[in-house]
Amino acid sequence: MPKVSVVIPSYNRPKFLVEAIENLKQQTYKDIEILVIDSSTDNTKELLEPYMELIRYFFQPKQGRSKAKNFGIYLARGKYIAFLDCDDLWDPYKI
């Protein structure tokens, strides 16, 4: 069980999403899981193929960011939950 679950909702922003995942790989705290809740209608899933062993990917038809975050909470296995927008980056010491 990971200590921290990072939930990333995403809709048609694959370039930013890949950057966000790469940024999470740089966290100094490593006991995390990354959950991507994708509602995209573009090629996001294909661009995430190289990361599928690192992330937990879930597709949810577009219902808004709040529903995607709630779905991520439901799926999370960590003791703590953090939210990262797909177009944001964190300082390496954030977690």
PDB file of N, CA, C and O in Angstrom, residues 11-72:
ATOM      1  N   TYR A  11      -8.253  15.966 -19.177  1.00  0.00           N
ATOM      2  CA  TYR A  11      -9.152  16.040 -20.323  1.00  0.00           C
ATOM      3  C   TYR A  11      -8.422  16.728 -21.475  1.00  0.00           C
ATOM      4  O   TYR A  11      -8.201  17.936 -21.443  1.00  0.00           O
ATOM      5  N   ASN A  12      -8.024  15.934 -22.462  1.00  0.00           N
ATOM      6  CA  ASN A  12      -7.433  16.433 -23.711  1.00  0.00           C
ATOM      7  C   ASN A  12      -6.220  17.345 -23.502  1.00  0.00           C
ATOM      8  O   ASN A  12      -6.098  18.369 -24.160  1.00  0.00           O
ATOM      9  N   ARG A  13      -5.333  16.943 -22.622  1.00  0.00           N
ATOM     10  CA  ARG A  13      -4.098  17.707 -22.409  1.00  0.00           C
ATOM     11  C   ARG A  13      -2.917  16.752 -22.278  1.00  0.00           C
ATOM     12  O   ARG A  13      -2.199  16.775 -21.290  1.00  0.00           O
ATOM     13  N   PRO A  14      -2.704  15.887 -23.265  1.00  0.00           N
ATOM     14  CA  PRO A  14      -1.693  14.838 -23.115  1.00  0.00           C
ATOM     15  C   PRO A  14      -0.273  15.356 -22.894  1.00  0.00           C
ATOM     16  O   PRO A  14       0.470  14.790 -22.100  1.00  0.00           O
ATOM     17  N   LYS A  15       0.114  16.419 -23.569  1.00  0.00           N
ATOM     18  CA  LYS A  15       1.481  16.934 -23.406  1.00  0.00           C
ATOM     19  C   LYS A  15       1.723  17.360 -21.962  1.00  0.00           C
ATOM     20  O   LYS A  15       2.738  17.031 -21.348  1.00  0.00           O
ATOM     21  N   PHE A  16       0.767  18.092 -21.404  1.00  0.00           N
ATOM     22  CA  PHE A  16       0.898  18.543 -20.021  1.00  0.00           C
ATOM     23  C   PHE A  16       0.850  17.374 -19.049  1.00  0.00           C
ATOM     24  O   PHE A  16       1.567  17.357 -18.048  1.00  0.00           O
ATOM     25  N   LEU A  17       0.018  16.398 -19.335  1.00  0.00           N
ATOM     26  CA  LEU A  17      -0.123  15.233 -18.460  1.00  0.00           C
ATOM     27  C   LEU A  17       1.185  14.449 -18.387  1.00  0.00           C
ATOM     28  O   LEU A  17       1.621  14.047 -17.303  1.00  0.00           O
ATOM     29  N   VAL A  18       1.831  14.253 -19.520  1.00  0.00           N
ATOM     30  CA  VAL A  18       3.121  13.551 -19.536  1.00  0.00           C
ATOM     31  C   VAL A  18       4.147  14.335 -18.712  1.00  0.00           C
ATOM     32  O   VAL A  18       4.906  13.757 -17.935  1.00  0.00           O
ATOM     33  N   GLU A  19       4.157  15.649 -18.842  1.00  0.00           N
ATOM     34  CA  GLU A  19       5.075  16.478 -18.052  1.00  0.00           C
ATOM     35  C   GLU A  19       4.781  16.350 -16.555  1.00  0.00           C
ATOM     36  O   GLU A  19       5.699  16.300 -15.737  1.00  0.00           O
ATOM     37  N   ALA A  20       3.495  16.305 -16.189  1.00  0.00           N
ATOM     38  CA  ALA A  20       3.121  16.163 -14.777  1.00  0.00           C
ATOM     39  C   ALA A  20       3.591  14.819 -14.218  1.00  0.00           C
ATOM     40  O   ALA A  20       4.099  14.751 -13.099  1.00  0.00           O
ATOM     41  N   ILE A  21       3.450  13.749 -15.003  1.00  0.00           N
ATOM     42  CA  ILE A  21       3.904  12.427 -14.556  1.00  0.00           C
ATOM     43  C   ILE A  21       5.427  12.417 -14.424  1.00  0.00           C
ATOM     44  O   ILE A  21       5.962  11.903 -13.440  1.00  0.00           O
ATOM     45  N   GLU A  22       6.120  12.978 -15.391  1.00  0.00           N
ATOM     46  CA  GLU A  22       7.577  13.068 -15.311  1.00  0.00           C
ATOM     47  C   GLU A  22       7.993  13.857 -14.073  1.00  0.00           C
ATOM     48  O   GLU A  22       8.952  13.504 -13.393  1.00  0.00           O
ATOM     49  N   ASN A  23       7.251  14.913 -13.776  1.00  0.00           N
ATOM     50  CA  ASN A  23       7.529  15.715 -12.590  1.00  0.00           C
ATOM     51  C   ASN A  23       7.339  14.903 -11.312  1.00  0.00           C
ATOM     52  O   ASN A  23       8.146  14.996 -10.385  1.00  0.00           O
ATOM     53  N   LEU A  24       6.313  14.072 -11.259  1.00  0.00           N
ATOM     54  CA  LEU A  24       6.087  13.233 -10.077  1.00  0.00           C
ATOM     55  C   LEU A  24       7.204  12.214  -9.893  1.00  0.00           C
ATOM     56  O   LEU A  24       7.522  11.839  -8.761  1.00  0.00           O
ATOM     57  N   LYS A  25       7.800  11.770 -10.983  1.00  0.00           N
ATOM     58  CA  LYS A  25       8.923  10.836 -10.879  1.00  0.00           C
ATOM     59  C   LYS A  25      10.110  11.475 -10.163  1.00  0.00           C
ATOM     60  O   LYS A  25      10.952  10.772  -9.620  1.00  0.00           O
ATOM     61  N   GLN A  26      10.152  12.795 -10.131  1.00  0.00           N
ATOM     62  CA  GLN A  26      11.255  13.522  -9.504  1.00  0.00           C
ATOM     63  C   GLN A  26      11.021  13.811  -8.024  1.00  0.00           C
ATOM     64  O   GLN A  26      11.885  14.399  -7.369  1.00  0.00           O
ATOM     65  N   GLN A  27       9.885  13.413  -7.486  1.00  0.00           N
ATOM     66  CA  GLN A  27       9.621  13.639  -6.068  1.00  0.00           C
ATOM     67  C   GLN A  27      10.659  12.917  -5.215  1.00  0.00           C
ATOM     68  O   GLN A  27      11.017  11.771  -5.499  1.00  0.00           O
ATOM     69  N   THR A  28      11.124  13.573  -4.174  1.00  0.00           N
ATOM     70  CA  THR A  28      12.099  12.941  -3.284  1.00  0.00           C
ATOM     71  C   THR A  28      11.438  11.867  -2.426  1.00  0.00           C
ATOM     72  O   THR A  28      12.085  10.896  -2.051  1.00  0.00           O
ATOM     73  N   TYR A  29      10.151  12.029  -2.132  1.00  0.00           N
ATOM     74  CA  TYR A  29       9.390  11.020  -1.398  1.00  0.00           C
ATOM     75  C   TYR A  29       8.825  10.051  -2.437  1.00  0.00           C
ATOM     76  O   TYR A  29       8.119  10.463  -3.360  1.00  0.00           O
ATOM     77  N   LYS A  30       9.127   8.777  -2.303  1.00  0.00           N
ATOM     78  CA  LYS A  30       8.812   7.816  -3.365  1.00  0.00           C
ATOM     79  C   LYS A  30       7.625   6.891  -3.075  1.00  0.00           C
ATOM     80  O   LYS A  30       7.198   6.168  -3.962  1.00  0.00           O
ATOM     81  N   ASP A  31       7.085   6.911  -1.871  1.00  0.00           N
ATOM     82  CA  ASP A  31       6.006   5.985  -1.524  1.00  0.00           C
ATOM     83  C   ASP A  31       4.661   6.544  -1.992  1.00  0.00           C
ATOM     84  O   ASP A  31       3.797   6.909  -1.200  1.00  0.00           O
ATOM     85  N   ILE A  32       4.517   6.635  -3.327  1.00  0.00           N
ATOM     86  CA  ILE A  32       3.313   7.212  -3.909  1.00  0.00           C
ATOM     87  C   ILE A  32       2.749   6.294  -4.985  1.00  0.00           C
ATOM     88  O   ILE A  32       3.451   5.450  -5.547  1.00  0.00           O
ATOM     89  N   GLU A  33       1.479   6.487  -5.233  1.00  0.00           N
ATOM     90  CA  GLU A  33       0.846   5.908  -6.416  1.00  0.00           C
ATOM     91  C   GLU A  33       0.273   7.068  -7.213  1.00  0.00           C
ATOM     92  O   GLU A  33      -0.143   8.077  -6.644  1.00  0.00           O
ATOM     93  N   ILE A  34       0.262   6.919  -8.518  1.00  0.00           N
ATOM     94  CA  ILE A  34      -0.245   7.959  -9.405  1.00  0.00           C
ATOM     95  C   ILE A  34      -1.489   7.410 -10.096  1.00  0.00           C
ATOM     96  O   ILE A  34      -1.421   6.401 -10.799  1.00  0.00           O
ATOM     97  N   LEU A  35      -2.612   8.075  -9.870  1.00  0.00           N
ATOM     98  CA  LEU A  35      -3.863   7.683 -10.508  1.00  0.00           C
ATOM     99  C   LEU A  35      -4.233   8.738 -11.535  1.00  0.00           C
ATOM    100  O   LEU A  35      -4.392   9.916 -11.195  1.00  0.00           O
ATOM    101  N   VAL A  36      -4.351   8.346 -12.786  1.00  0.00           N
ATOM    102  CA  VAL A  36      -4.776   9.243 -13.849  1.00  0.00           C
ATOM    103  C   VAL A  36      -6.227   8.916 -14.160  1.00  0.00           C
ATOM    104  O   VAL A  36      -6.552   7.778 -14.524  1.00  0.00           O
ATOM    105  N   ILE A  37      -7.087   9.906 -13.973  1.00  0.00           N
ATOM    106  CA  ILE A  37      -8.506   9.765 -14.308  1.00  0.00           C
ATOM    107  C   ILE A  37      -8.701  10.550 -15.601  1.00  0.00           C
ATOM    108  O   ILE A  37      -8.744  11.779 -15.606  1.00  0.00           O
ATOM    109  N   ASP A  38      -8.812   9.832 -16.694  1.00  0.00           N
ATOM    110  CA  ASP A  38      -8.811  10.427 -18.032  1.00  0.00           C
ATOM    111  C   ASP A  38     -10.208  10.449 -18.620  1.00  0.00           C
ATOM    112  O   ASP A  38     -10.904   9.440 -18.631  1.00  0.00           O
ATOM    113  N   SER A  39     -10.615  11.614 -19.102  1.00  0.00           N
ATOM    114  CA  SER A  39     -11.898  11.775 -19.786  1.00  0.00           C
ATOM    115  C   SER A  39     -11.694  12.241 -21.222  1.00  0.00           C
ATOM    116  O   SER A  39     -12.619  12.735 -21.852  1.00  0.00           O
ATOM    117  N   SER A  40     -10.503  12.071 -21.730  1.00  0.00           N
ATOM    118  CA  SER A  40     -10.118  12.640 -23.024  1.00  0.00           C
ATOM    119  C   SER A  40     -10.801  11.966 -24.209  1.00  0.00           C
ATOM    120  O   SER A  40     -11.167  10.793 -24.167  1.00  0.00           O
ATOM    121  N   THR A  41     -10.891  12.753 -25.266  1.00  0.00           N
ATOM    122  CA  THR A  41     -11.406  12.253 -26.536  1.00  0.00           C
ATOM    123  C   THR A  41     -10.316  12.281 -27.606  1.00  0.00           C
ATOM    124  O   THR A  41     -10.606  12.094 -28.779  1.00  0.00           O
ATOM    125  N   ASP A  42      -9.082  12.525 -27.172  1.00  0.00           N
ATOM    126  CA  ASP A  42      -7.959  12.581 -28.107  1.00  0.00           C
ATOM    127  C   ASP A  42      -7.059  11.362 -27.903  1.00  0.00           C
ATOM    128  O   ASP A  42      -7.514  10.315 -27.472  1.00  0.00           O
ATOM    129  N   ASN A  43      -5.786  11.484 -28.183  1.00  0.00           N
ATOM    130  CA  ASN A  43      -4.858  10.351 -28.118  1.00  0.00           C
ATOM    131  C   ASN A  43      -4.113  10.256 -26.777  1.00  0.00           C
ATOM    132  O   ASN A  43      -3.028   9.684 -26.711  1.00  0.00           O
ATOM    133  N   THR A  44      -4.696  10.773 -25.720  1.00  0.00           N
ATOM    134  CA  THR A  44      -4.030  10.777 -24.413  1.00  0.00           C
ATOM    135  C   THR A  44      -3.613   9.372 -23.986  1.00  0.00           C
ATOM    136  O   THR A  44      -2.476   9.158 -23.577  1.00  0.00           O
ATOM    137  N   LYS A  45      -4.503   8.415 -24.081  1.00  0.00           N
ATOM    138  CA  LYS A  45      -4.185   7.068 -23.612  1.00  0.00           C
ATOM    139  C   LYS A  45      -2.979   6.492 -24.356  1.00  0.00           C
ATOM    140  O   LYS A  45      -2.114   5.867 -23.742  1.00  0.00           O
ATOM    141  N   GLU A  46      -2.904   6.697 -25.656  1.00  0.00           N
ATOM    142  CA  GLU A  46      -1.774   6.179 -26.423  1.00  0.00           C
ATOM    143  C   GLU A  46      -0.457   6.822 -25.978  1.00  0.00           C
ATOM    144  O   GLU A  46       0.567   6.154 -25.889  1.00  0.00           O
ATOM    145  N   LEU A  47      -0.499   8.108 -25.686  1.00  0.00           N
ATOM    146  CA  LEU A  47       0.722   8.794 -25.250  1.00  0.00           C
ATOM    147  C   LEU A  47       1.162   8.360 -23.854  1.00  0.00           C
ATOM    148  O   LEU A  47       2.319   8.526 -23.493  1.00  0.00           O
ATOM    149  N   LEU A  48       0.251   7.789 -23.091  1.00  0.00           N
ATOM    150  CA  LEU A  48       0.583   7.322 -21.745  1.00  0.00           C
ATOM    151  C   LEU A  48       1.105   5.890 -21.723  1.00  0.00           C
ATOM    152  O   LEU A  48       1.528   5.411 -20.679  1.00  0.00           O
ATOM    153  N   GLU A  49       1.088   5.208 -22.843  1.00  0.00           N
ATOM    154  CA  GLU A  49       1.534   3.804 -22.879  1.00  0.00           C
ATOM    155  C   GLU A  49       2.889   3.581 -22.203  1.00  0.00           C
ATOM    156  O   GLU A  49       3.033   2.631 -21.444  1.00  0.00           O
ATOM    157  N   PRO A  50       3.892   4.435 -22.425  1.00  0.00           N
ATOM    158  CA  PRO A  50       5.189   4.191 -21.770  1.00  0.00           C
ATOM    159  C   PRO A  50       5.130   4.313 -20.239  1.00  0.00           C
ATOM    160  O   PRO A  50       6.049   3.888 -19.552  1.00  0.00           O
ATOM    161  N   TYR A  51       4.053   4.868 -19.707  1.00  0.00           N
ATOM    162  CA  TYR A  51       3.940   5.098 -18.267  1.00  0.00           C
ATOM    163  C   TYR A  51       2.989   4.134 -17.567  1.00  0.00           C
ATOM    164  O   TYR A  51       2.786   4.239 -16.358  1.00  0.00           O
ATOM    165  N   MET A  52       2.415   3.206 -18.296  1.00  0.00           N
ATOM    166  CA  MET A  52       1.371   2.356 -17.729  1.00  0.00           C
ATOM    167  C   MET A  52       1.846   1.500 -16.550  1.00  0.00           C
ATOM    168  O   MET A  52       1.041   1.139 -15.703  1.00  0.00           O
ATOM    169  N   GLU A  53       3.133   1.199 -16.465  1.00  0.00           N
ATOM    170  CA  GLU A  53       3.627   0.445 -15.312  1.00  0.00           C
ATOM    171  C   GLU A  53       3.841   1.348 -14.100  1.00  0.00           C
ATOM    172  O   GLU A  53       3.906   0.865 -12.976  1.00  0.00           O
ATOM    173  N   LEU A  54       3.918   2.639 -14.335  1.00  0.00           N
ATOM    174  CA  LEU A  54       4.138   3.605 -13.264  1.00  0.00           C
ATOM    175  C   LEU A  54       2.831   4.164 -12.705  1.00  0.00           C
ATOM    176  O   LEU A  54       2.754   4.524 -11.536  1.00  0.00           O
ATOM    177  N   ILE A  55       1.799   4.225 -13.543  1.00  0.00           N
ATOM    178  CA  ILE A  55       0.538   4.851 -13.147  1.00  0.00           C
ATOM    179  C   ILE A  55      -0.576   3.821 -13.070  1.00  0.00           C
ATOM    180  O   ILE A  55      -0.444   2.703 -13.568  1.00  0.00           O
ATOM    181  N   ARG A  56      -1.662   4.237 -12.429  1.00  0.00           N
ATOM    182  CA  ARG A  56      -2.911   3.486 -12.508  1.00  0.00           C
ATOM    183  C   ARG A  56      -3.834   4.341 -13.363  1.00  0.00           C
ATOM    184  O   ARG A  56      -4.194   5.450 -12.977  1.00  0.00           O
ATOM    185  N   TYR A  57      -4.191   3.835 -14.533  1.00  0.00           N
ATOM    186  CA  TYR A  57      -4.969   4.593 -15.517  1.00  0.00           C
ATOM    187  C   TYR A  57      -6.422   4.145 -15.478  1.00  0.00           C
ATOM    188  O   TYR A  57      -6.717   2.952 -15.479  1.00  0.00           O
ATOM    189  N   PHE A  58      -7.321   5.138 -15.464  1.00  0.00           N
ATOM    190  CA  PHE A  58      -8.758   4.856 -15.501  1.00  0.00           C
ATOM    191  C   PHE A  58      -9.418   5.839 -16.447  1.00  0.00           C
ATOM    192  O   PHE A  58      -9.120   7.031 -16.424  1.00  0.00           O
ATOM    193  N   PHE A  59     -10.316   5.316 -17.272  1.00  0.00           N
ATOM    194  CA  PHE A  59     -11.093   6.187 -18.144  1.00  0.00           C
ATOM    195  C   PHE A  59     -12.463   6.404 -17.511  1.00  0.00           C
ATOM    196  O   PHE A  59     -13.089   5.466 -17.012  1.00  0.00           O
ATOM    197  N   GLN A  60     -12.896   7.643 -17.548  1.00  0.00           N
ATOM    198  CA  GLN A  60     -14.235   7.994 -17.075  1.00  0.00           C
ATOM    199  C   GLN A  60     -14.812   8.995 -18.072  1.00  0.00           C
ATOM    200  O   GLN A  60     -14.169  10.007 -18.362  1.00  0.00           O
ATOM    201  N   PRO A  61     -16.001   8.731 -18.614  1.00  0.00           N
ATOM    202  CA  PRO A  61     -16.594   9.718 -19.521  1.00  0.00           C
ATOM    203  C   PRO A  61     -16.659  11.091 -18.841  1.00  0.00           C
ATOM    204  O   PRO A  61     -16.854  11.181 -17.628  1.00  0.00           O
ATOM    205  N   LYS A  62     -16.516  12.127 -19.641  1.00  0.00           N
ATOM    206  CA  LYS A  62     -16.431  13.495 -19.100  1.00  0.00           C
ATOM    207  C   LYS A  62     -17.673  13.851 -18.286  1.00  0.00           C
ATOM    208  O   LYS A  62     -18.789  13.832 -18.788  1.00  0.00           O
ATOM    209  N   GLN A  63     -17.420  14.155 -17.010  1.00  0.00           N
ATOM    210  CA  GLN A  63     -18.491  14.560 -16.097  1.00  0.00           C
ATOM    211  C   GLN A  63     -18.036  15.728 -15.224  1.00  0.00           C
ATOM    212  O   GLN A  63     -18.700  16.070 -14.256  1.00  0.00           O
ATOM    213  N   GLY A  64     -16.868  16.277 -15.528  1.00  0.00           N
ATOM    214  CA  GLY A  64     -16.347  17.391 -14.758  1.00  0.00           C
ATOM    215  C   GLY A  64     -15.220  16.963 -13.839  1.00  0.00           C
ATOM    216  O   GLY A  64     -15.070  15.793 -13.497  1.00  0.00           O
ATOM    217  N   ARG A  65     -14.424  17.955 -13.447  1.00  0.00           N
ATOM    218  CA  ARG A  65     -13.244  17.700 -12.628  1.00  0.00           C
ATOM    219  C   ARG A  65     -13.597  17.135 -11.258  1.00  0.00           C
ATOM    220  O   ARG A  65     -12.900  16.268 -10.744  1.00  0.00           O
ATOM    221  N   SER A  66     -14.676  17.621 -10.657  1.00  0.00           N
ATOM    222  CA  SER A  66     -15.052  17.137  -9.317  1.00  0.00           C
ATOM    223  C   SER A  66     -15.386  15.653  -9.323  1.00  0.00           C
ATOM    224  O   SER A  66     -14.968  14.912  -8.433  1.00  0.00           O
ATOM    225  N   LYS A  67     -16.126  15.209 -10.332  1.00  0.00           N
ATOM    226  CA  LYS A  67     -16.450  13.775 -10.420  1.00  0.00           C
ATOM    227  C   LYS A  67     -15.194  12.944 -10.646  1.00  0.00           C
ATOM    228  O   LYS A  67     -15.050  11.860 -10.085  1.00  0.00           O
ATOM    229  N   ALA A  68     -14.274  13.458 -11.454  1.00  0.00           N
ATOM    230  CA  ALA A  68     -13.021  12.737 -11.694  1.00  0.00           C
ATOM    231  C   ALA A  68     -12.215  12.638 -10.398  1.00  0.00           C
ATOM    232  O   ALA A  68     -11.655  11.583 -10.080  1.00  0.00           O
ATOM    233  N   LYS A  69     -12.156  13.718  -9.629  1.00  0.00           N
ATOM    234  CA  LYS A  69     -11.434  13.685  -8.353  1.00  0.00           C
ATOM    235  C   LYS A  69     -12.094  12.715  -7.383  1.00  0.00           C
ATOM    236  O   LYS A  69     -11.408  11.944  -6.694  1.00  0.00           O
ATOM    237  N   ASN A  70     -13.410  12.735  -7.315  1.00  0.00           N
ATOM    238  CA  ASN A  70     -14.116  11.807  -6.424  1.00  0.00           C
ATOM    239  C   ASN A  70     -13.887  10.358  -6.836  1.00  0.00           C
ATOM    240  O   ASN A  70     -13.729   9.480  -5.982  1.00  0.00           O
ATOM    241  N   PHE A  71     -13.845  10.091  -8.125  1.00  0.00           N
ATOM    242  CA  PHE A  71     -13.564   8.750  -8.615  1.00  0.00           C
ATOM    243  C   PHE A  71     -12.144   8.342  -8.212  1.00  0.00           C
ATOM    244  O   PHE A  71     -11.897   7.214  -7.789  1.00  0.00           O
ATOM    245  N   GLY A  72     -11.211   9.279  -8.315  1.00  0.00           N
ATOM    246  CA  GLY A  72      -9.840   9.017  -7.893  1.00  0.00           C
ATOM    247  C   GLY A  72      -9.749   8.707  -6.406  1.00  0.00           C
ATOM    248  O   GLY A  72      -9.018   7.803  -5.995  1.00  0.00           O
TER     249      GLY A  72
END
